[in-house]
Short mmCIF file of C-alpha atoms in Angstrom, two decimals:
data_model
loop_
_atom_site.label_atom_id
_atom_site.label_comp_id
_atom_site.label_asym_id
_atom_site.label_seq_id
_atom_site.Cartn_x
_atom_site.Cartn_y
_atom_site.Cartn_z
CA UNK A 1 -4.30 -12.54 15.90
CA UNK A 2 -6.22 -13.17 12.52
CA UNK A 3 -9.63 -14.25 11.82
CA UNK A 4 -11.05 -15.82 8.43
CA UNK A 5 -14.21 -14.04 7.46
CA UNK A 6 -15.07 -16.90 5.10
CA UNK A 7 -15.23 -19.64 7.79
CA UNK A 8 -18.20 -20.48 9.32
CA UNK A 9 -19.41 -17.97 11.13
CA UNK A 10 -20.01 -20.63 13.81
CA UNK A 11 -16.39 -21.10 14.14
CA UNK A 12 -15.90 -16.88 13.82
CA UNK A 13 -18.13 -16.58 16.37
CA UNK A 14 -15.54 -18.46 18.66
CA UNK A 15 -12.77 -16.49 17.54
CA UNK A 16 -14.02 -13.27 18.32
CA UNK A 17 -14.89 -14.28 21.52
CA UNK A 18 -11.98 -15.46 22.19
CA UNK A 19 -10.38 -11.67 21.85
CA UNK A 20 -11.41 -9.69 25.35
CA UNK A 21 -12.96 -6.89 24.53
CA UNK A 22 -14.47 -5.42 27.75
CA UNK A 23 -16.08 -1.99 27.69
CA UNK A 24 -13.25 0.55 27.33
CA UNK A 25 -10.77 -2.20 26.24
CA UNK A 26 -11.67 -2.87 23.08
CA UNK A 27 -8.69 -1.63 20.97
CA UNK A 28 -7.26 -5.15 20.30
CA UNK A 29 -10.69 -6.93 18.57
CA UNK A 30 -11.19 -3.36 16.45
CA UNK A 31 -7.85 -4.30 15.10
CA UNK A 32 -8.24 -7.33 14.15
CA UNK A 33 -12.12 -6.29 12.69
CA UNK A 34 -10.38 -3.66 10.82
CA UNK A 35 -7.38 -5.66 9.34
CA UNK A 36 -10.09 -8.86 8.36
CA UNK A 37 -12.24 -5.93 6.41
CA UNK A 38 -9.27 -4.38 4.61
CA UNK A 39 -7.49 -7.71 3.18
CA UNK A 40 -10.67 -9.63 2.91
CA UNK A 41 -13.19 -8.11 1.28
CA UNK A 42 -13.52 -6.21 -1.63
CA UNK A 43 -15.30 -3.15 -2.90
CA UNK A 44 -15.50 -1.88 0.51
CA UNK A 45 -14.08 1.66 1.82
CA UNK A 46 -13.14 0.78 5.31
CA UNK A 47 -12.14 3.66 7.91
CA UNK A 48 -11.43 3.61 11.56
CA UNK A 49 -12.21 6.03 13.58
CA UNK A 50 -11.00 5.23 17.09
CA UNK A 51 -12.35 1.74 18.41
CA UNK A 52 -14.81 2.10 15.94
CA UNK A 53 -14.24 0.01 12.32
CA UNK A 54 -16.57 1.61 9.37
CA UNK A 55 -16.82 -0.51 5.96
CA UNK A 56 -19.13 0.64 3.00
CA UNK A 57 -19.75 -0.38 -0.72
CA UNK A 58 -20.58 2.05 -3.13
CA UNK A 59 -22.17 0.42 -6.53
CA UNK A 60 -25.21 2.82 -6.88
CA UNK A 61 -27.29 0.11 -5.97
CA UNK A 62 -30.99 1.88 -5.37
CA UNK A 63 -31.14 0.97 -1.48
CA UNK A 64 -28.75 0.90 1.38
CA UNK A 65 -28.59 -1.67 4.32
CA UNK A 66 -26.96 -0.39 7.61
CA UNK A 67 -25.31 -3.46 9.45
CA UNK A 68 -24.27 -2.39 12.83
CA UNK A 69 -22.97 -4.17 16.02
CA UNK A 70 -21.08 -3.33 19.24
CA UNK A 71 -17.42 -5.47 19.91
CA UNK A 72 -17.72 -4.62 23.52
CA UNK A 73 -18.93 -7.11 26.50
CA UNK A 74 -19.76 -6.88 29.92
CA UNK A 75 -16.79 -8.22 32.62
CA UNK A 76 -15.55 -11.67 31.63
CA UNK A 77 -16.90 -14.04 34.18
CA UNK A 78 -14.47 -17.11 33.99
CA UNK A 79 -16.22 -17.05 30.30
CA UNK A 80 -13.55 -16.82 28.15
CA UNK A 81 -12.95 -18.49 26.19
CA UNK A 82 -15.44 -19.89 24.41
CA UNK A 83 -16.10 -23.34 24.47
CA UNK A 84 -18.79 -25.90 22.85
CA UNK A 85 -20.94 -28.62 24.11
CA UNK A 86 -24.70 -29.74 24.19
CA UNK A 87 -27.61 -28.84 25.34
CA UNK A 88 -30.14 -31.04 26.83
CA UNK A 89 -31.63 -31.90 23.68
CA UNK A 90 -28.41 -32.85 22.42
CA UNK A 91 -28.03 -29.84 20.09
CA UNK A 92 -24.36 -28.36 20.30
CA UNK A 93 -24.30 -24.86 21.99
CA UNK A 94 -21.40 -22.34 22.08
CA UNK A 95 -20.75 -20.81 25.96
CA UNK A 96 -18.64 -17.31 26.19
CA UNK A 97 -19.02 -14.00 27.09
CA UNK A 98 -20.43 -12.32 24.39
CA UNK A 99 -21.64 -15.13 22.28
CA UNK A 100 -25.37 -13.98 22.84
CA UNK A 101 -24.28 -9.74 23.02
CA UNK A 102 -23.62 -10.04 20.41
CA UNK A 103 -20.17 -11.08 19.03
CA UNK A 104 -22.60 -14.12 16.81
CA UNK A 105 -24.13 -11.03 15.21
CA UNK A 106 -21.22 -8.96 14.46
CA UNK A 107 -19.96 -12.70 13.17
CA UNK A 108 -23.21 -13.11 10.79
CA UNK A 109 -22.57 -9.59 9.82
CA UNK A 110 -18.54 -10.26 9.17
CA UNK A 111 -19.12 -13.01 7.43
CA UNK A 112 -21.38 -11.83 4.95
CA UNK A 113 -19.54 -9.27 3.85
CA UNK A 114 -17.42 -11.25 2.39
CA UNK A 115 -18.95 -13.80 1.28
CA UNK A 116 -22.00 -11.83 -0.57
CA UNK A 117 -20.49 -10.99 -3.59
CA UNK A 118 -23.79 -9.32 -5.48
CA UNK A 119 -25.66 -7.77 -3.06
CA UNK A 120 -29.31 -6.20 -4.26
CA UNK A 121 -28.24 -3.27 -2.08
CA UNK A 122 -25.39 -1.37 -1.04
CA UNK A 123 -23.74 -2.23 2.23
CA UNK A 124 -22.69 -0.03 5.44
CA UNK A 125 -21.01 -1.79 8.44
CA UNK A 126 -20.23 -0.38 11.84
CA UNK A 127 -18.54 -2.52 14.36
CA UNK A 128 -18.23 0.17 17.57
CA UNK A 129 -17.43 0.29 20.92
CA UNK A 130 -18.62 1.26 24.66
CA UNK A 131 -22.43 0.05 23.91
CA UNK A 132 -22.11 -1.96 27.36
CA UNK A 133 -21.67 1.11 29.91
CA UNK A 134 -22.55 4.96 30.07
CA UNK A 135 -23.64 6.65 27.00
CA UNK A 136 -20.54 9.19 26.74
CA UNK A 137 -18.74 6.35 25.55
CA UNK A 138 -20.76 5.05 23.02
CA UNK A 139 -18.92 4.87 19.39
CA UNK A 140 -22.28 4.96 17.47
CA UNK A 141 -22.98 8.43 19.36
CA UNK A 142 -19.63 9.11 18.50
CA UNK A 143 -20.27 8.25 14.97
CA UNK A 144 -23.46 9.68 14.94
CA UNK A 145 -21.79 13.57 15.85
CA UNK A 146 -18.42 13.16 14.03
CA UNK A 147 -19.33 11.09 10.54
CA UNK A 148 -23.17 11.23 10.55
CA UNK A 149 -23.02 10.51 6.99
CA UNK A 150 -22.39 7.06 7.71
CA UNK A 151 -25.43 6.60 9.29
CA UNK A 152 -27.58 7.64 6.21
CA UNK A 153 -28.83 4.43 4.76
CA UNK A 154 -32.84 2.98 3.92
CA UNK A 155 -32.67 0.61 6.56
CA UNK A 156 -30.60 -0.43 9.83
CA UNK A 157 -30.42 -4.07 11.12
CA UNK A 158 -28.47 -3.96 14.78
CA UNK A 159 -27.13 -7.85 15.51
CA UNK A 160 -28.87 -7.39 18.75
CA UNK A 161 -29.92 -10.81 20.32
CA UNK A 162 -33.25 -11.94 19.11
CA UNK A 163 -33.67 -15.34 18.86
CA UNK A 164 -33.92 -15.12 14.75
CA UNK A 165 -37.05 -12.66 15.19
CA UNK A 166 -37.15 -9.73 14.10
CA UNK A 167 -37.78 -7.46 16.86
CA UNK A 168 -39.00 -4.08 15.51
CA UNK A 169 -37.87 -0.32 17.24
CA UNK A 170 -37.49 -0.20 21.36
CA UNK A 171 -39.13 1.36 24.14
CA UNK A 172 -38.11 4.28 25.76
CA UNK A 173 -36.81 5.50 28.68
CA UNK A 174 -36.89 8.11 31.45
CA UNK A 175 -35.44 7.94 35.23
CA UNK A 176 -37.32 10.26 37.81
CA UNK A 177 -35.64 10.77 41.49
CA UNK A 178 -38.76 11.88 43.68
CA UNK A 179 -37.48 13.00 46.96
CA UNK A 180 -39.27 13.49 50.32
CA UNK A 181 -38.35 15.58 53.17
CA UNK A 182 -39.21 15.44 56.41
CA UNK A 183 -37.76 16.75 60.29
CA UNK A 184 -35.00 14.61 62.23
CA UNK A 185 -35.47 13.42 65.42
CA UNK A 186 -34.08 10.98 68.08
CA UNK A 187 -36.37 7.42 67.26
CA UNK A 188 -37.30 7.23 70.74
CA UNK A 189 -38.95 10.59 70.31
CA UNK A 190 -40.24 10.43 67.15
CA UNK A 191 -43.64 11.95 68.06
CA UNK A 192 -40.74 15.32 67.73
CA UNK A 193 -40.04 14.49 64.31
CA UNK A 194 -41.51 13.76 60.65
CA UNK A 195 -40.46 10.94 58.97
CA UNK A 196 -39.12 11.43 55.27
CA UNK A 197 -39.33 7.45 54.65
CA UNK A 198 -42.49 7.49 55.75
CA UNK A 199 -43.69 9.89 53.52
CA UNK A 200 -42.65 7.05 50.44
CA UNK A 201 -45.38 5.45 51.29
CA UNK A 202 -48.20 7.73 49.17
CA UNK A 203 -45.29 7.23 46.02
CA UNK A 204 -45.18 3.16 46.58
CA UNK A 205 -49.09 3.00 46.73
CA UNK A 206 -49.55 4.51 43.63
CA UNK A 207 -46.54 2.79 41.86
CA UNK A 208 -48.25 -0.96 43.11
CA UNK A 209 -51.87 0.45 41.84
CA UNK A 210 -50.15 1.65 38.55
CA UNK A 211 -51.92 -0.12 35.42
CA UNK A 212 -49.63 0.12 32.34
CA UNK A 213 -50.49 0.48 28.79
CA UNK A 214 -49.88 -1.97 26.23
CA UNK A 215 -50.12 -0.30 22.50
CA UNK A 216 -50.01 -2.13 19.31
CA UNK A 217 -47.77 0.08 16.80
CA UNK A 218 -47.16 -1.70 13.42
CA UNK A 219 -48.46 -5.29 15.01
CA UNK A 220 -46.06 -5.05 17.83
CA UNK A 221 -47.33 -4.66 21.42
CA UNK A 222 -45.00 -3.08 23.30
CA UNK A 223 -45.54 -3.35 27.22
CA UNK A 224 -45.22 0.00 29.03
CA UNK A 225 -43.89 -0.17 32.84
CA UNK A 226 -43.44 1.89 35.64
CA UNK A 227 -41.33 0.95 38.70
CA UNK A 228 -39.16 1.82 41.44
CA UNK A 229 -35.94 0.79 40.87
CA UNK A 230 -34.16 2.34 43.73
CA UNK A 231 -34.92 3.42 47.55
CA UNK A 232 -32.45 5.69 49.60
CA UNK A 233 -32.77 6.81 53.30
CA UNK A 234 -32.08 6.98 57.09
CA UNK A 235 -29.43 8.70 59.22
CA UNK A 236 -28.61 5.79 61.89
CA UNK A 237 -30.42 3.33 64.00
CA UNK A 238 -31.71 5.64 66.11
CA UNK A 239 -32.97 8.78 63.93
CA UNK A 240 -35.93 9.43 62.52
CA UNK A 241 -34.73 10.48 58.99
CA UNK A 242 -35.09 13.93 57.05
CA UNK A 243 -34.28 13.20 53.73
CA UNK A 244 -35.71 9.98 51.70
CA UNK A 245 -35.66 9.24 47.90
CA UNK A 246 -36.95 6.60 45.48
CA UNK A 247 -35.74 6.36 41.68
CA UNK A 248 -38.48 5.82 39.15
CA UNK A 249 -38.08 3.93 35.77
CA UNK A 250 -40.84 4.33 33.48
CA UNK A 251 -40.24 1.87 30.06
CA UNK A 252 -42.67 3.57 27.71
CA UNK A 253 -43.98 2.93 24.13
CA UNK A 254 -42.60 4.58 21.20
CA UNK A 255 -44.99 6.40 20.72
CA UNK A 256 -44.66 8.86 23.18
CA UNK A 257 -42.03 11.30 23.19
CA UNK A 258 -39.43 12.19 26.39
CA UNK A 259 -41.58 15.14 27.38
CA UNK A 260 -44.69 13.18 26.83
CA UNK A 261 -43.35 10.11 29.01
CA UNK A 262 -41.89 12.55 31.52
CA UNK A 263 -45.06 14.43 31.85
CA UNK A 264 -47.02 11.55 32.36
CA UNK A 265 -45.17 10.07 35.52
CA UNK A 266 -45.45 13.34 36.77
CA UNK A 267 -49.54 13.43 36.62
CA UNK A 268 -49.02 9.83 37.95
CA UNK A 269 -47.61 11.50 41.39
CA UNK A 270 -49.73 14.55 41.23
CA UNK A 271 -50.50 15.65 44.07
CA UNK A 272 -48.20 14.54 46.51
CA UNK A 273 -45.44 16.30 48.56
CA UNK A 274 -42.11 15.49 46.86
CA UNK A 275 -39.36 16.73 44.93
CA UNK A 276 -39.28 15.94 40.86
CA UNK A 277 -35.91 15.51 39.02
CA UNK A 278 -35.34 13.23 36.04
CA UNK A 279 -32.04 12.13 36.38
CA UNK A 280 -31.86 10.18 32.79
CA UNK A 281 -33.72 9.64 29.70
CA UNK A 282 -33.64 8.67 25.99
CA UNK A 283 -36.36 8.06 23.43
CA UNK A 284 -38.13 4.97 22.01
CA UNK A 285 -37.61 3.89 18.55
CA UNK A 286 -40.91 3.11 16.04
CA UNK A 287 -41.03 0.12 14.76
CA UNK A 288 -41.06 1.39 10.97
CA UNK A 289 -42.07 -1.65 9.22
CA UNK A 290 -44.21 -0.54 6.48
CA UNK A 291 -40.78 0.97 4.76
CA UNK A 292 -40.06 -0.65 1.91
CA UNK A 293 -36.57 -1.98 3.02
CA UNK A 294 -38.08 -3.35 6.09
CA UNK A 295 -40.87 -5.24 4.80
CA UNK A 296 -38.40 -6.58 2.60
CA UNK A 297 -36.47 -7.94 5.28
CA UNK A 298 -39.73 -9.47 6.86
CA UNK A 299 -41.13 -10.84 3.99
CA UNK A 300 -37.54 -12.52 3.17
CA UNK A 301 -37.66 -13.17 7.10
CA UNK A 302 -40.61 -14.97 7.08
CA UNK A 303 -40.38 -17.11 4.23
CA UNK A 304 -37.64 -18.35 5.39
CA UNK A 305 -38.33 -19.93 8.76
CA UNK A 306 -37.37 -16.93 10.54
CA UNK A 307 -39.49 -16.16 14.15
CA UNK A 308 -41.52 -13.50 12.97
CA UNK A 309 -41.62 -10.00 14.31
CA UNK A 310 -42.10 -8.49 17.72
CA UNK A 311 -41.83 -5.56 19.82
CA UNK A 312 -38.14 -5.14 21.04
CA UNK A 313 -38.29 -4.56 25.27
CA UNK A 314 -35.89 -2.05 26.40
CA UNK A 315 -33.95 0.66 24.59
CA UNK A 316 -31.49 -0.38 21.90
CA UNK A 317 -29.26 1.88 19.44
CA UNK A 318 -32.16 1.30 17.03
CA UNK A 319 -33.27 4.69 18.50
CA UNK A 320 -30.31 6.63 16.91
CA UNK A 321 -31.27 5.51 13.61
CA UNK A 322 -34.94 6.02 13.78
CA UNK A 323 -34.54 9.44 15.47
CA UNK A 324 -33.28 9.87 12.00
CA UNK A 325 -36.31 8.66 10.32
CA UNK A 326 -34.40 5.29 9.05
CA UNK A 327 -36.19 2.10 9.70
CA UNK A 328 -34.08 -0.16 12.28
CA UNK A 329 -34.89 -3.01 13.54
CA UNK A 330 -32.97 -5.55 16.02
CA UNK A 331 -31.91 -9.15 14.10
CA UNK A 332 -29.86 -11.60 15.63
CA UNK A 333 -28.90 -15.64 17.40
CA UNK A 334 -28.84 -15.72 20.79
CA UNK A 335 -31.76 -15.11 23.25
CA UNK A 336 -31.85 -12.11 24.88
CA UNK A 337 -32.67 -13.04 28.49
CA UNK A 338 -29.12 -15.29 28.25
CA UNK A 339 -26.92 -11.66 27.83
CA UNK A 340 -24.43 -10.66 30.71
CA UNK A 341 -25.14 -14.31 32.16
CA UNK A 342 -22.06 -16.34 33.53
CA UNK A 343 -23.57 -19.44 31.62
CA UNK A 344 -24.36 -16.86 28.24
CA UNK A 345 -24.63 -19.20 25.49
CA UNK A 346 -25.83 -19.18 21.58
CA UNK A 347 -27.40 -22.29 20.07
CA UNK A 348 -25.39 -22.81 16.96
CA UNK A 349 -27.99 -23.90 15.09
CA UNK A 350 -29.61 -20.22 15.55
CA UNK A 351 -25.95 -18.54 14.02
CA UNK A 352 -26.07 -20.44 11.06
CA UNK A 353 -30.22 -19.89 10.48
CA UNK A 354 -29.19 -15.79 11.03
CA UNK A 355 -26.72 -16.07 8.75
CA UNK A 356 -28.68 -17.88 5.72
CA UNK A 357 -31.71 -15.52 6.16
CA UNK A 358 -29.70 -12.24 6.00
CA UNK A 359 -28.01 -13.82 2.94
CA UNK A 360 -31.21 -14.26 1.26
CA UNK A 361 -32.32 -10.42 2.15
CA UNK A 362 -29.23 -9.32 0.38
CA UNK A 363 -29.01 -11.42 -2.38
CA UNK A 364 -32.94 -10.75 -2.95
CA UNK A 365 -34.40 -14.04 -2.39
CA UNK A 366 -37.40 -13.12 -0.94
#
């Protein structure tokens, strides 16, 4: 199969997902990203590195733009492929898995490189693989360990879906497994016993009187949250359980660090008689918007009927880059709250908008 960068990206958008590319399977779109790059575009190095398609300029242009989007999906739900119709309003709307996250970004990105023939700034794109599942098999980490100077750049822009706003850095994130223990006993003598479920209770009471912060970094208010996410326990019908656990997700601002975030939900359960582990964690991003590449993008944004900016809810790969003190920021059609759906849909409208104010960032109309 063949795609036509220069089409609309509307119509690209369609074709790539018409290409399955579920997590772990996404050999077959990387080929045909990597053989669209290499006949049709020019000035651009382009290198694969396994499911992972790299493409840079180099004109000595003063700045450097980082484009960068996943080809993976979640499972296809009797979602591909894609197909158009209309909303209720009567505007048309594209349906298919991955037309929200985020195969209209990566076809915004596609699209403009080659179609942008004097960009203001030189040009990096990643198109990588496994961003839908566990982080082992993420292609950015990959890239970002094996060719980490293809991550160097003045600012990032992930396709992410964002409605056309610019939504600025991420939260963070850390899991916490609190554990109670207790003595087993038959339930109809339970007075012999102490149960470990009931001991959750102290943990849920302070989890429901839990006020969270909201902190304004940059003009973004990002909403920090705290919650139980997952409850484990009991033996049988008819024993009065030893062993009881509850898995705590705490969404913090960026900035806090890990160990900051990790030692606050533990003074948030001081006191109480439980076990601590924190099973998974990974750091929030900054918004970095006073950089000089980024306010360019917002100003050019802005001024050209673009959303605005925001804080960006939930964790993003926009942390890899600003753990490396580069601005990144999330830019992209589709709304967010659509992703992973059975019914995930992008207005088209929104591609075409994406696509016209990223072309005006990189041409310099601001």
């Amino acid at each position: 199969m063949t795609i036509d960068l220069r089409e609309d990206p509307i119509t690209l958008t369609a074709a790539l997902v018409d290409i399955p590319s579920v997590s772990l399977d996404e050999a077959a779109i990387a080929d045909v990203v990597e053989r669209a790059l290499r006949e049709q575009t020019s000035g651009f190095e382009v290198l694969r590195h396994g499911n992972v398609v790299l493409a840079r300029t180099d004109r000595g242009l003063p700045t450097r733009v980082i484009l960068a989007g996943h080809l993976d999906t979640v499972p296809i739900a009797d979602n591909v492929p894609s197909r158009f119709d209309k909303d209720d309003a009567g505007a048309q709307v594209l349906y298919g898995c991955g037309t929200v996250d985020m195969k209209s970004g990566d076809a915004v990105f596609l699209h403009l490189a080659a179609t942008v023939a004097d960009p203001v700034c030189d040009l990096t794109l990643i198109f990588y693989d496994g961003e839908e599942i566990a982080a082992e098999y993420n292609g950015l980490g990959r890239v970002e360990q094996e060719l980490p100077e293809w991550l160097e750049g003045d600012l990032a822009v992930l396709g992410e879906p964002s409605g056309g706003w610019i939504e600025a850095g991420c939260q963070g994130t850390v899991r916490v497994r609190l554990s109670t223990a207790g003595t087993r006993a038959h339930s109809a003598r339970a007075w012999l016993g102490d149960n470990a479920i009931h001991r959750l209770a102290p943990i849920l009471g302070r989890l429901s009187e839990y006020r969270a912060r909201q902190v304004d970094i940059d003009g973004c208010v990002y909403r920090e949250g705290l919650s139980a996410v997952r409850v484990s326990g009991g033996v049988a019908g008819n024993v009065v359980p030893d062993a009881a656990e509850v898995d705590v997700n705490f969404r913090f601002a960026p900035d806090r660090t890990v160990a900051q975030a990790i030692e606050h939900v533990r003074e948030v359960f001081a006191g109480l008689d439980l076990s601590f582990e924190v099973t998974d964690s990974a750091p929030g991003a900054l918004p970095g918007l006073t950089a000089p590449a980024a306010a360019d993008l917002i100003t050019s944004v802005t001024s050209h009927g673009g959303g605005g900016v925001r804080a960006k809810y939930g964790w993003t790969d926009v942390s890899r880059f600003a753990a490396r003190g580069i601005p990144a920021v999330n830019f992209g059609p589709g709304d967010p709250n659509l992703a992973h759906k059975r019914d995930e849909h992008v207005p088209t409208a929104q591609i075409t908008a994406v696509t016209a104010m990223l072309r005006n960032y990189l041409t310099g109309q601001i």
